[in-house]
Amino acid sequence: MLAKRIIPCLDIKDGQTVKGTHFVNLRHAGDPVELARAYSDQGADELVFLDITASFEGRKTFTELVRRIAENISIPFTVGGGIHELSDVERLLEAGADKISVNSAALRNPGLIDGIASHFGSQVCVLAVDAKRQADSSWKCYLNGGRVETGRDLMDWTYEAQERGAGEVLFTSMDHDGVKTGYANGTLAALAGRLSIPVIASGGAGTREHFRDVFLEGKADAALAASVFHFGEIKIPDLKLYLCAQGIPVRAL
């Protein structure tokens, strides 16, 4: 089994880190540069930065903030939000991002994934998916920060993205977001079984056991979380020690 990755996520609105529940009721969670530096020092494996209102507000991601964060960390750095064209990708990579996450723009223009993969390499392209379980138990994808349902099926869309060249899938269950009752492990396991690229789990972390379960039951390659890290409920070094004790390989601190 490959080492599992622990990934804090900085949801950014108006230049500040925020966290909500089910994508709403946002509250302030700290300065993004300070948080990023702390996570890098604490042994996080990667960092994700999502400008959560960029697509909805029709603007570009905060390039200067990306640059400041990149200068303060020594771990891989994924940036998403407001990325619509290859020039956006180039701008953010030059600012210090290692990977680019696309969600709404890719749903509207799937060819963007092909373009990123062919120009910059599949390892740069992370497909982010915000999805919600429907009454018939299917999962549908949403865009604009969970505001608009697309009708696209989670399994079909992620497979198409893989075939177009996406290097990873970051799946957020909107039903589980911020409620801290565990990840959508059944759906994650189904995704992992369908795809040949890594799956990053997002939405639902509340305890150390939830991380254990998402790796063992959800078959995730990485687990992303926000509020449990931002508000000090779980410390990354403690989490890694716990996972090691559970027989789950993690990268050394």
Coordinates of C-alpha atoms in Angstrom, one line a residue:
M1 CA 0.0 0.0 0.0
L2 CA 1.3 3.4 -1.0
A3 CA 1.7 6.0 1.8
K4 CA -1.5 7.9 2.4
R5 CA -1.5 11.7 2.2
I6 CA -2.9 14.2 4.7
I7 CA -4.0 17.4 3.1
P8 CA -5.2 20.5 4.8
C9 CA -7.5 22.7 2.7
L10 CA -7.6 26.5 2.8
D11 CA -11.0 27.7 1.5
I12 CA -10.5 31.4 0.7
K13 CA -13.1 34.1 0.5
D14 CA -12.1 37.8 0.2
G15 CA -8.5 36.9 1.0
Q16 CA -9.2 35.1 4.3
T17 CA -9.6 31.5 5.3
V18 CA -13.2 30.5 5.9
K19 CA -15.1 27.2 6.7
G20 CA -18.8 26.4 6.6
T21 CA -21.2 23.6 6.7
H22 CA -22.8 22.2 3.5
F23 CA -21.0 25.0 1.6
V24 CA -22.8 27.8 3.6
N25 CA -22.7 29.6 7.0
L26 CA -19.0 30.5 6.5
R27 CA -16.9 31.5 9.5
H28 CA -13.5 33.0 9.7
A29 CA -10.7 30.5 10.3
G30 CA -7.5 32.4 10.2
D31 CA -4.8 34.1 8.1
P32 CA -4.1 31.8 5.1
V33 CA -0.3 32.5 5.0
E34 CA 0.1 31.8 8.7
L35 CA -2.0 28.6 8.4
A36 CA -0.1 27.4 5.4
R37 CA 3.2 27.9 7.1
A38 CA 2.0 26.1 10.2
Y39 CA 0.7 23.1 8.2
S40 CA 4.0 22.8 6.2
D41 CA 5.9 22.8 9.5
Q42 CA 3.6 20.3 11.1
G43 CA 4.2 17.6 8.5
A44 CA 1.2 18.0 6.1
D45 CA 1.9 16.2 2.9
E46 CA 0.3 18.8 0.6
L47 CA -1.8 21.9 0.8
V48 CA -4.9 22.8 -1.2
F49 CA -6.0 26.4 -1.7
L50 CA -9.5 27.0 -3.1
D51 CA -10.8 30.4 -3.9
I52 CA -14.4 29.3 -3.3
T53 CA -16.2 32.3 -4.7
A54 CA -14.0 33.1 -7.7
S55 CA -16.1 31.2 -10.3
F56 CA -19.4 32.5 -8.9
E57 CA -18.1 36.1 -8.8
G58 CA -16.6 35.7 -12.2
R59 CA -13.0 36.8 -11.3
K60 CA -9.5 35.3 -11.2
T61 CA -7.9 33.7 -8.2
F62 CA -5.8 35.9 -5.9
T63 CA -2.4 35.5 -7.6
E64 CA -0.5 37.5 -5.1
L65 CA -1.9 35.5 -2.2
V66 CA -0.9 32.3 -3.9
R67 CA 2.6 33.7 -4.3
R68 CA 2.9 34.6 -0.6
I69 CA 1.7 31.2 0.5
A70 CA 4.1 29.4 -1.9
E71 CA 7.0 31.4 -0.5
N72 CA 6.2 30.1 3.0
I73 CA 5.8 26.4 2.5
S74 CA 7.9 23.5 1.4
I75 CA 5.2 21.0 0.4
P76 CA 3.3 20.5 -2.9
F77 CA 0.6 23.2 -3.4
T78 CA -2.6 22.8 -5.3
V79 CA -4.6 26.0 -6.3
G80 CA -8.2 26.2 -7.6
G81 CA -10.9 28.7 -8.2
G82 CA -11.6 31.0 -11.1
I83 CA -9.5 29.0 -13.6
H84 CA -11.0 29.2 -17.0
E85 CA -8.1 29.0 -19.5
L86 CA -4.6 27.9 -20.0
S87 CA -3.2 31.4 -19.3
D88 CA -4.8 31.1 -15.8
V89 CA -2.9 27.9 -15.2
E90 CA 0.4 29.4 -16.4
R91 CA -0.1 32.4 -14.2
L92 CA -0.7 30.3 -11.0
L93 CA 2.1 27.9 -11.7
E94 CA 4.5 30.9 -12.1
A95 CA 3.2 32.2 -8.8
G96 CA 4.3 29.0 -7.1
A97 CA 1.4 26.4 -7.5
D98 CA 2.5 22.8 -8.2
K99 CA -1.0 21.6 -9.3
I100 CA -4.1 23.3 -10.6
S101 CA -7.6 22.3 -9.5
V102 CA -10.5 22.8 -12.0
N103 CA -14.2 22.3 -11.2
S104 CA -16.8 24.6 -12.7
A105 CA -14.8 25.6 -15.8
A106 CA -14.1 21.9 -16.6
L107 CA -17.8 21.0 -16.4
R108 CA -18.6 23.8 -18.8
N109 CA -15.6 23.1 -21.0
P110 CA -14.3 19.6 -20.6
G111 CA -11.6 20.3 -23.2
L112 CA -9.9 22.4 -20.6
I113 CA -8.7 19.2 -18.9
D114 CA -7.2 18.0 -22.2
G115 CA -5.4 21.4 -22.6
I116 CA -3.9 21.4 -19.1
A117 CA -2.7 17.8 -19.5
S118 CA -1.2 18.3 -22.9
H119 CA 0.5 21.7 -22.1
F120 CA 1.6 21.1 -18.5
G121 CA 1.3 17.4 -17.8
S122 CA -1.4 15.3 -16.2
Q123 CA 0.3 15.6 -12.8
V124 CA -0.6 19.3 -12.8
C125 CA -4.4 18.7 -13.4
V126 CA -6.6 17.9 -10.4
L127 CA -10.3 17.5 -11.2
A128 CA -12.3 18.8 -8.2
V129 CA -15.9 17.6 -8.0
D130 CA -18.6 18.9 -5.6
A131 CA -21.4 16.3 -5.7
K132 CA -24.6 15.5 -3.8
R133 CA -26.6 12.3 -3.4
Q134 CA -30.0 12.4 -5.1
A135 CA -33.3 10.8 -4.1
D136 CA -32.5 7.9 -6.5
S137 CA -29.1 7.4 -4.7
S138 CA -27.2 8.7 -7.7
W139 CA -24.6 11.4 -7.2
K140 CA -24.9 14.6 -9.3
C141 CA -22.1 17.2 -9.8
Y142 CA -22.6 20.9 -8.9
L143 CA -20.7 24.0 -10.1
N144 CA -20.2 27.6 -8.8
G145 CA -19.3 26.4 -5.3
G146 CA -22.2 24.0 -5.0
R147 CA -24.8 26.5 -6.2
V148 CA -25.9 25.0 -9.6
E149 CA -26.7 21.3 -10.3
T150 CA -25.4 20.2 -13.6
G151 CA -27.1 16.8 -14.1
R152 CA -23.7 15.2 -14.7
D153 CA -23.3 11.9 -12.9
L154 CA -20.3 11.7 -10.5
M155 CA -19.0 8.4 -11.8
D156 CA -19.4 9.2 -15.5
W157 CA -17.8 12.7 -15.2
T158 CA -14.8 11.6 -13.2
Y159 CA -14.1 8.7 -15.6
E160 CA -14.4 11.1 -18.5
A161 CA -12.0 13.5 -16.8
Q162 CA -9.5 10.7 -16.2
E163 CA -9.6 9.8 -19.9
R164 CA -9.1 13.4 -20.9
G165 CA -5.9 13.5 -18.8
A166 CA -6.7 14.6 -15.2
G167 CA -4.1 13.3 -12.9
E168 CA -6.2 13.1 -9.7
V169 CA -9.8 13.5 -8.5
L170 CA -10.7 15.6 -5.5
F171 CA -14.2 14.5 -4.5
T172 CA -16.2 16.6 -2.0
S173 CA -19.4 15.2 -0.7
M174 CA -21.7 18.2 -0.2
D175 CA -23.8 16.1 2.1
H176 CA -20.9 15.5 4.4
D177 CA -19.2 18.9 4.2
G178 CA -18.5 20.4 7.6
V179 CA -20.7 18.0 9.6
K180 CA -17.8 15.9 11.0
T181 CA -19.6 12.6 10.8
G182 CA -17.2 10.8 8.5
Y183 CA -16.4 10.7 4.8
A184 CA -18.7 9.2 2.1
N185 CA -16.7 6.0 2.2
G186 CA -19.0 3.8 0.1
T187 CA -19.0 6.3 -2.8
L188 CA -15.3 6.9 -2.4
A189 CA -14.6 3.1 -2.6
A190 CA -16.8 2.9 -5.8
L191 CA -14.8 5.8 -7.3
A192 CA -11.5 4.2 -6.4
G193 CA -12.7 1.0 -8.0
R194 CA -13.7 2.8 -11.2
L195 CA -10.7 5.1 -11.6
S196 CA -7.0 4.3 -12.1
I197 CA -5.9 7.8 -10.9
P198 CA -5.6 8.8 -7.2
V199 CA -8.8 9.9 -5.4
I200 CA -8.6 12.6 -2.7
A201 CA -11.5 12.4 -0.2
S202 CA -13.1 15.6 1.1
G203 CA -16.0 16.4 3.3
G204 CA -16.8 14.9 6.7
A205 CA -13.6 14.6 8.8
G206 CA -14.3 15.0 12.5
T207 CA -12.2 12.4 14.3
R208 CA -9.0 10.5 13.8
E209 CA -11.1 7.4 13.2
H210 CA -12.7 9.1 10.2
F211 CA -9.3 9.3 8.6
R212 CA -8.6 5.6 9.3
D213 CA -12.0 4.7 7.8
V214 CA -11.6 6.7 4.7
F215 CA -8.3 4.9 3.9
L216 CA -9.4 1.4 4.9
E217 CA -13.1 1.5 3.8
G218 CA -13.1 4.4 1.3
K219 CA -9.9 3.3 -0.4
A220 CA -8.9 6.9 -0.7
D221 CA -5.3 7.8 -1.7
A222 CA -5.4 11.1 0.3
A223 CA -7.7 12.7 2.9
L224 CA -8.4 16.4 2.8
A225 CA -9.8 18.3 5.8
A226 CA -10.2 21.9 6.9
S227 CA -12.0 22.9 10.2
V228 CA -10.5 20.0 12.3
F229 CA -7.1 21.3 11.4
H230 CA -7.9 25.0 11.4
F231 CA -9.4 25.0 14.9
G232 CA -6.9 22.7 16.5
E233 CA -9.3 19.7 17.0
I234 CA -6.8 17.3 15.3
K235 CA -3.0 17.9 15.2
I236 CA -1.4 16.5 12.0
P237 CA 1.6 14.9 13.9
D238 CA -0.9 13.2 16.3
L239 CA -3.0 12.0 13.4
K240 CA 0.0 10.5 11.6
L241 CA 1.1 8.6 14.7
Y242 CA -2.4 7.3 15.2
L243 CA -2.6 6.1 11.5
C244 CA 0.7 4.4 11.8
A245 CA -0.5 2.6 14.9
Q246 CA -3.5 1.4 12.8
G247 CA -1.2 -0.1 10.2
I248 CA -1.9 2.7 7.6
P249 CA 1.3 3.9 5.9
V250 CA 1.8 7.6 6.0
R251 CA 4.7 9.8 5.0
A252 CA 7.2 10.6 7.7
L253 CA 6.9 13.8 9.7

